[in-house]
Coordinates of C-alpha atoms and ligand atoms in Angstrom, one line a residue:
X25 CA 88.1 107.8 107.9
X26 CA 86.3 108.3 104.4
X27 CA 88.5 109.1 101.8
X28 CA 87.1 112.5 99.3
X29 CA 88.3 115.2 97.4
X30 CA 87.4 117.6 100.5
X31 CA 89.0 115.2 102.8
X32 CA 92.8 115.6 100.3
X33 CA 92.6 119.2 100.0
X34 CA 91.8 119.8 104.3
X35 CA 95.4 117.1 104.5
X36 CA 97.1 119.4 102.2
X37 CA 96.6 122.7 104.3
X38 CA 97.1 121.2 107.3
X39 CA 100.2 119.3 106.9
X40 CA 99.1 115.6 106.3
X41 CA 99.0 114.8 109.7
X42 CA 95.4 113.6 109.8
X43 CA 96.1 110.6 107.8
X44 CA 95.8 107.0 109.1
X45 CA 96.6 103.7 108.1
X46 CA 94.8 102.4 106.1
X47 CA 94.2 98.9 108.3
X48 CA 94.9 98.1 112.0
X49 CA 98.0 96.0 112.8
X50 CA 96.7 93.2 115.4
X51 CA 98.1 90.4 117.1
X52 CA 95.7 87.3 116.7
X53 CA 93.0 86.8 119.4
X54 CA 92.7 83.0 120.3
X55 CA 89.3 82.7 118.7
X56 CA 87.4 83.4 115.8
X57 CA 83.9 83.1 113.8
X58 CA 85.7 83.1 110.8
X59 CA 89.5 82.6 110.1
X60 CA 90.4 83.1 106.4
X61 CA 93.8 81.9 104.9
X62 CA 95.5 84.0 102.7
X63 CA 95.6 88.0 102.6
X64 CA 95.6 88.2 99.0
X65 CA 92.3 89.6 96.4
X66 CA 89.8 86.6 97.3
X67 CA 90.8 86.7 100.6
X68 CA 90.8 90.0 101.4
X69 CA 87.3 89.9 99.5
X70 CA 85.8 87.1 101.4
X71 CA 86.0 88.9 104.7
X72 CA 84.5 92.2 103.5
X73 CA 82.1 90.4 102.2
X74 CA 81.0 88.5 105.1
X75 CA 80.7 91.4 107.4
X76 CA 79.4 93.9 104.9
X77 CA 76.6 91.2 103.2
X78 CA 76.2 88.8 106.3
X79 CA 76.8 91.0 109.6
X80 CA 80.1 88.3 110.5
X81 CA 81.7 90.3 113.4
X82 CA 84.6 88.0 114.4
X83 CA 86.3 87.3 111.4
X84 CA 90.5 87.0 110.8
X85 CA 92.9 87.3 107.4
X86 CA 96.0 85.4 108.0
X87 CA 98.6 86.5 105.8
X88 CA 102.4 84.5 105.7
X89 CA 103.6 87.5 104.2
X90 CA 102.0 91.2 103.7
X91 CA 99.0 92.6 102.3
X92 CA 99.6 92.4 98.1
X93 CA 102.6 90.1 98.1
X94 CA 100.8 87.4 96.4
X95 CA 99.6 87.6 92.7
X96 CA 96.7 89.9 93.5
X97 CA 99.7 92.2 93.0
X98 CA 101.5 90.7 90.3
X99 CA 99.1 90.4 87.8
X100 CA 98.6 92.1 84.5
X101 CA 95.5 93.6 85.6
X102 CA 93.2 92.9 83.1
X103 CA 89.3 92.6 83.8
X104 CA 86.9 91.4 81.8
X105 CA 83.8 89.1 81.4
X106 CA 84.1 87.4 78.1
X107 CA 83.7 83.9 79.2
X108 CA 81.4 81.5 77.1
X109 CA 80.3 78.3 78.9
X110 CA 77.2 78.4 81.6
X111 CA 79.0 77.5 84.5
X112 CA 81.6 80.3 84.0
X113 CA 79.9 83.6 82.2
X114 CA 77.4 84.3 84.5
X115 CA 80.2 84.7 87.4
X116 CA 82.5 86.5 85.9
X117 CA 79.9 89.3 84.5
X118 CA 78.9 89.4 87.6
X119 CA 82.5 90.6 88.9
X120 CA 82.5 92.4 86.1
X121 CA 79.2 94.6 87.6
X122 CA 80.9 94.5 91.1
X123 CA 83.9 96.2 89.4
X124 CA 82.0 98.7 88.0
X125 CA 81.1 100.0 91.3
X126 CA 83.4 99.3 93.8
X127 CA 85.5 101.6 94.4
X128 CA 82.3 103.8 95.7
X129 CA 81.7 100.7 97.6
X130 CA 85.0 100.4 99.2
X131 CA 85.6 104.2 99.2
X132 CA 89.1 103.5 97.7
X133 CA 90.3 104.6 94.1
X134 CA 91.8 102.0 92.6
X135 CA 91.9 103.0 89.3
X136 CA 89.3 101.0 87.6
X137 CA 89.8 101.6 83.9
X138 CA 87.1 100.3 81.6
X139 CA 89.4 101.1 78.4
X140 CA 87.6 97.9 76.4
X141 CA 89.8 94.1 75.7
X142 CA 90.1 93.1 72.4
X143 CA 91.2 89.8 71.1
X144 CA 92.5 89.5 67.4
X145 CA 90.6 87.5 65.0
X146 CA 93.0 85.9 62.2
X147 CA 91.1 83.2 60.9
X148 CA 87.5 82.8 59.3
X149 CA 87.4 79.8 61.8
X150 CA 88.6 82.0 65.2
X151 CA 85.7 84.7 63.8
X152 CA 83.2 81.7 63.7
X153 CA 84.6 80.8 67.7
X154 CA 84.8 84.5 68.4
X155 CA 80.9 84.9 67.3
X156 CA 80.2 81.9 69.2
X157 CA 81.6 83.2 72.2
X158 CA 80.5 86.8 72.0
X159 CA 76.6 85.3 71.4
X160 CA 76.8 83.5 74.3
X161 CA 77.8 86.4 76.5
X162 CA 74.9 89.2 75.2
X163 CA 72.9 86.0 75.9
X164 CA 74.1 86.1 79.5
X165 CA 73.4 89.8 80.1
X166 CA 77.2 91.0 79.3
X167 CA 78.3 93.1 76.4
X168 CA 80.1 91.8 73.0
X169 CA 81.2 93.5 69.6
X170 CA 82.3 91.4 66.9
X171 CA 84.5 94.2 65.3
X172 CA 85.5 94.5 61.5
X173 CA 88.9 94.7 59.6
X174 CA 87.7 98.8 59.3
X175 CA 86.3 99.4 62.6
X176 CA 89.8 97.8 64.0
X177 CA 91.7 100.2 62.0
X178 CA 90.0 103.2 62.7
X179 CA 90.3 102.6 66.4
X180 CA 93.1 100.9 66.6
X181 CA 95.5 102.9 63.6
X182 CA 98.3 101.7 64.1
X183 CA 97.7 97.8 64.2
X184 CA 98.8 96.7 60.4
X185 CA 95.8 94.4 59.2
X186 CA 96.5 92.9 56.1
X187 CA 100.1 93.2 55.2
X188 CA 101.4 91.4 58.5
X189 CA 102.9 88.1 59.8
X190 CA 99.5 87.2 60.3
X191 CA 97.0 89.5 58.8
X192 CA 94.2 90.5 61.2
X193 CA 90.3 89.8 60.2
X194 CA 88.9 91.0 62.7
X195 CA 87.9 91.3 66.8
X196 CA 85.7 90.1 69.3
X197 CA 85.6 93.5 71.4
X198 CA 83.9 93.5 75.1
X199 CA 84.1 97.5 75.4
X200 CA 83.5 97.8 79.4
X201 CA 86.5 95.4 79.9
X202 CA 89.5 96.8 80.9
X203 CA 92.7 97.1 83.5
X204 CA 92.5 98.0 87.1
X205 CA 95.4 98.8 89.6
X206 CA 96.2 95.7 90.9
X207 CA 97.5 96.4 94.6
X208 CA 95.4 98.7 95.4
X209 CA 92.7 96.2 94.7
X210 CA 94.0 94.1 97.8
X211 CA 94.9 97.7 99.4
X212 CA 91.3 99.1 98.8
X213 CA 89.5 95.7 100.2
X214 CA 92.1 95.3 103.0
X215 CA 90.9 99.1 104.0
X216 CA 87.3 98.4 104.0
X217 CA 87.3 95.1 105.7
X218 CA 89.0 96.3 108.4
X219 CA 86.3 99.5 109.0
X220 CA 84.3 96.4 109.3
X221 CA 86.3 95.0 112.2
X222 CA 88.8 92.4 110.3
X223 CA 91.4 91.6 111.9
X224 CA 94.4 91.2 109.1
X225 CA 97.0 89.4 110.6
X226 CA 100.5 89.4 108.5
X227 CA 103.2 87.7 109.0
X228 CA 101.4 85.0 109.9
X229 CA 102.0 81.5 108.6
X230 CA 99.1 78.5 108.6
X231 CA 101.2 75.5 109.1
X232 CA 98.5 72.9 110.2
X233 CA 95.1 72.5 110.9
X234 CA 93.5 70.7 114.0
X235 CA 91.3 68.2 113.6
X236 CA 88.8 65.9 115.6
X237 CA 86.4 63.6 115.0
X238 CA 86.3 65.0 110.7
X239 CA 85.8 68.3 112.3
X240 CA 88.7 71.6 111.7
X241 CA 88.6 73.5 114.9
X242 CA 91.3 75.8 114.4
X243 CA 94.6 76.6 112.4
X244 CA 97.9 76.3 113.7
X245 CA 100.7 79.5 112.6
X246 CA 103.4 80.9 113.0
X247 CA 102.0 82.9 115.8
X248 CA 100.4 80.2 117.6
X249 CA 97.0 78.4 117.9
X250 CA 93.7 79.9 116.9
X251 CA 90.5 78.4 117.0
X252 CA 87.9 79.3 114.4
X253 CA 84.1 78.2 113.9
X254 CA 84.8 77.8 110.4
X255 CA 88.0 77.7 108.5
X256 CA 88.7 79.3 105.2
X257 CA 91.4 78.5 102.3
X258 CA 91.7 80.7 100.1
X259 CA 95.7 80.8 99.1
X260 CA 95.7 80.6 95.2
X261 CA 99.1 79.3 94.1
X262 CA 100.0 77.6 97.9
X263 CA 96.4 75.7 97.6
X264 CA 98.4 72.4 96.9
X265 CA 100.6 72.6 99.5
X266 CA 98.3 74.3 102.4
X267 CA 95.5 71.3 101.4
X268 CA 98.5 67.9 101.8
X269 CA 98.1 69.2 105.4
X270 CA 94.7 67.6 105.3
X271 CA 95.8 65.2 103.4
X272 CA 93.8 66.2 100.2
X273 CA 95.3 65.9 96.6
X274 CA 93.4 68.8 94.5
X275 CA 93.0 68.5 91.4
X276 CA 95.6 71.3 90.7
X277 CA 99.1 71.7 89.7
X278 CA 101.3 75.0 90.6
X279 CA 102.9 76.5 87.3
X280 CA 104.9 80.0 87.5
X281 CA 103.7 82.7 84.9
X282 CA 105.5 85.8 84.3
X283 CA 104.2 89.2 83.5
X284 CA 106.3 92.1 81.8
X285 CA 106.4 96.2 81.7
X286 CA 108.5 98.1 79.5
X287 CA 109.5 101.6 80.1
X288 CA 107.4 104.4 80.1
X289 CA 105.8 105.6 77.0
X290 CA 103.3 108.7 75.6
X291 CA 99.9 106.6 75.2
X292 CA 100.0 104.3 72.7
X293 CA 97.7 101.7 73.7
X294 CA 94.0 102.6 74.0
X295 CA 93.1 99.0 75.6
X296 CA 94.2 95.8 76.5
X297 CA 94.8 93.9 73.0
X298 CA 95.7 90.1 73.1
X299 CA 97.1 88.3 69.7
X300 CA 94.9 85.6 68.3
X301 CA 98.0 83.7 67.0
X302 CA 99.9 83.2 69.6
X303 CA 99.5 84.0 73.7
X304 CA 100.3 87.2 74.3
X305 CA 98.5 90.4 75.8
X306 CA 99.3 93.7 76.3
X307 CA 97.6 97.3 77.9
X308 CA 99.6 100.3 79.0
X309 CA 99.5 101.6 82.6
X310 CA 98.4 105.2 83.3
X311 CA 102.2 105.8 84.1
X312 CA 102.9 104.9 80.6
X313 CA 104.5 101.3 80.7
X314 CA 103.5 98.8 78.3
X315 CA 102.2 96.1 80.7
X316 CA 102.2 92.0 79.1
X317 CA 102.4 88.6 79.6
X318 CA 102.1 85.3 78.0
X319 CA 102.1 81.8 78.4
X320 CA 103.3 79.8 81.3
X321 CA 106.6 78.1 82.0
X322 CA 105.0 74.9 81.5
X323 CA 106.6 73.1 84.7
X324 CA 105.4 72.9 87.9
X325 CA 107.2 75.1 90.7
X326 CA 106.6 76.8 93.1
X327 CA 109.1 80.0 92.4
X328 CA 107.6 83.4 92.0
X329 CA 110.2 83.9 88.8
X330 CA 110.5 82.6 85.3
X331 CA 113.0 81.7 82.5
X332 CA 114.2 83.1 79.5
X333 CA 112.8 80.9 77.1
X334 CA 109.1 82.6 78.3
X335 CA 110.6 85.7 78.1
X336 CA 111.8 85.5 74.4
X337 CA 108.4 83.3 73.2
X338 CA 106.4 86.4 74.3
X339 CA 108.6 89.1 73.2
X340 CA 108.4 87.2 69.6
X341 CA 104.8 87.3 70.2
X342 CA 104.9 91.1 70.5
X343 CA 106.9 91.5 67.9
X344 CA 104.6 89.4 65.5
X345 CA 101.8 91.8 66.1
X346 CA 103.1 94.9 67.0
X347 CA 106.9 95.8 65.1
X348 CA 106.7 99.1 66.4
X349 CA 107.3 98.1 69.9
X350 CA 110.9 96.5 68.6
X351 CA 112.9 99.5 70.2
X352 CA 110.9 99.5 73.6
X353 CA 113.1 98.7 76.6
X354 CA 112.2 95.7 79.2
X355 CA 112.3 97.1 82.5
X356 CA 110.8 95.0 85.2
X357 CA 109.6 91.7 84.6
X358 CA 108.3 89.0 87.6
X359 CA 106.7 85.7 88.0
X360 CA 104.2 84.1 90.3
X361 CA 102.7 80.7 91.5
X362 CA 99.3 79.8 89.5
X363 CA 97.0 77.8 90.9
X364 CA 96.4 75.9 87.5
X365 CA 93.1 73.5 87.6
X366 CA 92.6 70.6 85.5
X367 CA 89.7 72.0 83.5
X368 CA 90.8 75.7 83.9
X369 CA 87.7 76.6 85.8
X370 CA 87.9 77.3 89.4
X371 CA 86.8 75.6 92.9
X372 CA 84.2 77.3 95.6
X373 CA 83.0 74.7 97.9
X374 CA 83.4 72.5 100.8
X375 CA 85.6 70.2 101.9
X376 CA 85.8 66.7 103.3
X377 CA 86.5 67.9 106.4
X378 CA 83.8 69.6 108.4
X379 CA 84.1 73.5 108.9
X380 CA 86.9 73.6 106.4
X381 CA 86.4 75.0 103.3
X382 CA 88.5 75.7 99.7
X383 CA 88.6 78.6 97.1
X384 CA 91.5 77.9 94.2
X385 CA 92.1 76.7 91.0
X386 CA 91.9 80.1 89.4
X387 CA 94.4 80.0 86.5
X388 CA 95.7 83.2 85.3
X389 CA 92.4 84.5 85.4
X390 CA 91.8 85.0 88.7
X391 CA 92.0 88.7 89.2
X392 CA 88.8 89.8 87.4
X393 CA 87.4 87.1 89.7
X394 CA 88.0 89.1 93.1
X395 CA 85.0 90.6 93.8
X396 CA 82.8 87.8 92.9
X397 CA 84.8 84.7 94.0
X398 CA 84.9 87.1 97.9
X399 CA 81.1 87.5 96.9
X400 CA 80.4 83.8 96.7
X401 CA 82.5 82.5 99.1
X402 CA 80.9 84.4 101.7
X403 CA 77.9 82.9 100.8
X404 CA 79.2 79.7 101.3
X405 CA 80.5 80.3 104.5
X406 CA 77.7 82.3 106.0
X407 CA 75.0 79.6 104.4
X408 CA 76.6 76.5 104.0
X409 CA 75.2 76.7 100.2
X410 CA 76.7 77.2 97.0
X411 CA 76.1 81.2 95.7
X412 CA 73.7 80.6 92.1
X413 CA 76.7 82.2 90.4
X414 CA 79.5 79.6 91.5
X415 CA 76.9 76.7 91.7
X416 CA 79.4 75.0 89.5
X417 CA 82.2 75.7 91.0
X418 CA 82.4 71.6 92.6
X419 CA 84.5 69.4 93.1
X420 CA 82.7 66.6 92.2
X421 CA 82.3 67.7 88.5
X422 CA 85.7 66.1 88.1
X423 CA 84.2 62.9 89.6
X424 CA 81.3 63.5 87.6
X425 CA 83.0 64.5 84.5
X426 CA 81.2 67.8 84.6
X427 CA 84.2 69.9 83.4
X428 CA 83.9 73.6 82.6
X429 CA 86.8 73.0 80.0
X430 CA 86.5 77.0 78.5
X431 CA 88.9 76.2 76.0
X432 CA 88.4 72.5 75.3
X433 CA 92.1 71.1 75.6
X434 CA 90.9 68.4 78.1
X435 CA 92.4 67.8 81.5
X436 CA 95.8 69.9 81.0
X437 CA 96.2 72.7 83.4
X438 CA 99.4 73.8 81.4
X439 CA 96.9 74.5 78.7
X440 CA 94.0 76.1 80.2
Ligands
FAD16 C1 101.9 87.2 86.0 C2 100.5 87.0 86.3 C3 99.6 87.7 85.4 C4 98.2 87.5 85.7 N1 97.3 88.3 84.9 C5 96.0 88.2 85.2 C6 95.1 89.1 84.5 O1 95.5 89.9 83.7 N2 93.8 89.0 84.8 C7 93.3 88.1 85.7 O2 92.1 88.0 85.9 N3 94.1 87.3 86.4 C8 95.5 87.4 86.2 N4 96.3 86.6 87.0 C9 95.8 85.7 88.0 C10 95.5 86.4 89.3 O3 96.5 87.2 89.7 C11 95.2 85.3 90.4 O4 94.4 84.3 89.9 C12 94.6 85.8 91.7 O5 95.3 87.0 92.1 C13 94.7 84.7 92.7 O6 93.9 85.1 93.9 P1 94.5 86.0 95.1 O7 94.6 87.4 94.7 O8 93.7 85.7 96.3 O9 96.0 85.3 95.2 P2 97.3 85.8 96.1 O10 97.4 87.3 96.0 O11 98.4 84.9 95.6 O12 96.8 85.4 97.6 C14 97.1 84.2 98.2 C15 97.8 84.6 99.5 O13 97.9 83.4 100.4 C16 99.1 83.6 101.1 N5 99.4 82.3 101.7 C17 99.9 81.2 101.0 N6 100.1 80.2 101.9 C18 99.8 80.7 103.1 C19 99.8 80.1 104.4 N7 100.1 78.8 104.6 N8 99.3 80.8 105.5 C20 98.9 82.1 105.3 N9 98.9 82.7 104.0 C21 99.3 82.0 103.0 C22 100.1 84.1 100.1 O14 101.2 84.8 100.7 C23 99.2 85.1 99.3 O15 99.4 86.4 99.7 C24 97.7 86.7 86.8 C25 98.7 86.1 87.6 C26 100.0 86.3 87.4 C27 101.0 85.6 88.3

């Protein structure tokens, strides 16, 4: 069923009884082509992409829990393509262009906001980084505005740029950045994949893998044994865990991050802003709530909530650049399991096991990643070849010493 405007106002004078869900529920069949784990964003992604770029017919989702339980629905939903190293820019302005038009693509609104991100400058030396960075991305096609002290106030009024804790000298802009609703993001591909014939399976649990002779020939769950031509990881913050079942030790650790919405307020924030002295980041949702985050506990776990410490080092952070928010309310804040890699950069590739392959290790930056890791990963598993965009995306460049080390702190996922 296409979703319109035509297709809303027909539902509204006839009841809403035309409506249908917006996926199948299925029970596994015994085989597949393809069996993807993990119903979240880059899952979800992955199989639309396969059908709708390479014609895959018998493709599966297996999802432990429900469609959007992971952090494809927990994240602060900011996009963006700001990135400056080789390996990394080209990908992510590539999501960024698949953004731009996907929800005609997937026939699904989900609220794609291009409201423009724009991290605080507060030192000549962060402008001279901020002009490296923004260089390197109008050099790889994207867009960049190094913004002045005026053009910040003018847009941004009611940001106090000299006369605070730490005065603001200027921006590094990317104006078709932005916020986009998160669930429906895994709602919207969910929908579309399915049109295609996916079968997305919840409730259902990968707890082993069978293998012969270096070969995967199927995945063992919570609903029984399935056998697949090619199997797919592709379970973010679980990567670690799902992987020891192969006995392979990624070169990831699992760290909890929490994200944070205040009540709602009259619109305040025109775009996402993030402070350039300390981590923190904030947008508004189009219901009003101030939506931010910060750093990471900084220990490994594996629980989808955070502690207090976290809570008050970002609400400090908020503090430090915006006073005005000292009277907002905290009303919902939650935490889920990153997938932290060593160099920050994520992994796309094959595996040491034949027809098994791994997509993880995206940080906390894995959302504006959807549409392009699902792109690339498809290739992979239609071609057997690295995509040109996520060429890098190796594991051997640890064992090469290839890093894509964005922020250059060296092999420290807590950092990246
Ligand atoms: C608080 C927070 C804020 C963030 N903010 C941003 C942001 O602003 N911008 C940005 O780009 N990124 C952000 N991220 C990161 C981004 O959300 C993730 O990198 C991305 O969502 C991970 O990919 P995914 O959507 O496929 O993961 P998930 O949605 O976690 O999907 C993985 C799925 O695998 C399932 N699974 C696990 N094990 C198994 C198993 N054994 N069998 C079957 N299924 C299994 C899980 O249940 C889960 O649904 C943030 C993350 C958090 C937690």
């Amino acid at each position: 069923m296409r979703y319109s405007g035509l297709r809303v106002i027909k539902e509204a004078l006839t009841g809403h009884k035309g409506w249908k869900p917006a996926w199948r529920e299925v029970a596994p069949k015994r085989a597949y082509d393809y069996v993807i784990i993990g119903g979240g964003g880059h899952g979800l992604a992955t199989a639309y992409y396969l059908a709708r770029n390479y014609g895959a017919k018998n493709i599966a989702v297996l999802e432990k829990g429900w469609v959007g339980g992971g952090n494809v629905g927990r994240n602060t939903t900011i996009i963006r393509s700001n990135y400056l190293l080789d390996g990394n820019e080209p990908f992510y302005e590539h999501s960024l262009k698949l953004w731009e038009g996907l929800e005609q693509d997937l026939n699904y609104n989900a609220m794609i906001s291009q409201r423009g991100i724009l991290n605080l400058v507060h030192s000549d030396a962060q402008r001279d980084a901020f002009t490296r960075r923004g260089n390197a991305m109008i050099l790889n096609g994207a867009d960049a505005d190094l913004m002045t002290t005026e053009a910040i106030q003018t847009r941004y009024p009611f940001l106090n740029v000299d006369n605070a804790r730490f005065p603001i000298k200027g921006g590094l802009a990317q104006h078709r950045g932005g916020t986009v609703r998160h669930d429906a993001v895994a709602w919207g591909y969910a929908r579309a994949a399915d049109s295609l014939g996916v079968d997305i399976i919840q409730n259902c649990e990968v707890t082993g893998f069978r293998i012969e002779a270096g070969k995967c020939l199927g995945v063992e769950t919570n609903q029984g044994y399935i056998r697949a031509n090619k199997v797919a990881s592709c379970v973010a913050g679980s990567s670690s865990r799902l992987m020891s079942k192969v006995d392979m030790r990624l070169p990831i650790e699992s760290h909890v991050l929490q994200a944070f919405v205040s009540e709602g307020l009259k619109p305040i924030l025109p775009g996402v802003i993030t402070f350039g002295a300390g981590h923190f980041y904030c947008s508004q949702s189009d219901k009003g709530g101030l939506v931010f985050g910060g750093d990471l506990d900084g220990y490994n776990s594996y629980a989808q909530r955070g502690n207090l410490p976290v809570v008050e080092d970002v609400c400090e952070g908020a503090m430090a650049i915006f006073p005005m928010l000292g009277r907002v309310r905290l009303l919902r804040m939650w935490g889920g399991i990153m997938d932290m890699s060593m160099d920050g950069s994520p992994i796309i590739d094959r595996t040491h096991v034949e027809s098994l392959y791994f997509n993880g290790g995206w940080c906390y930056g894995g959302f504006k990643a959807t549409p392009a890791s699902g792109w690339c990963y498809a290739h992979l598993l239609a071609t057997d070849t690295p995509h040109e965009y996520a060429k890098e995306y190796r594991f051997d460049r640890f064992e090469k010493g290839r890093m894509i080390d964005e922020k250059g702190v060296g092999n420290n996922p807590q950092l990246h």
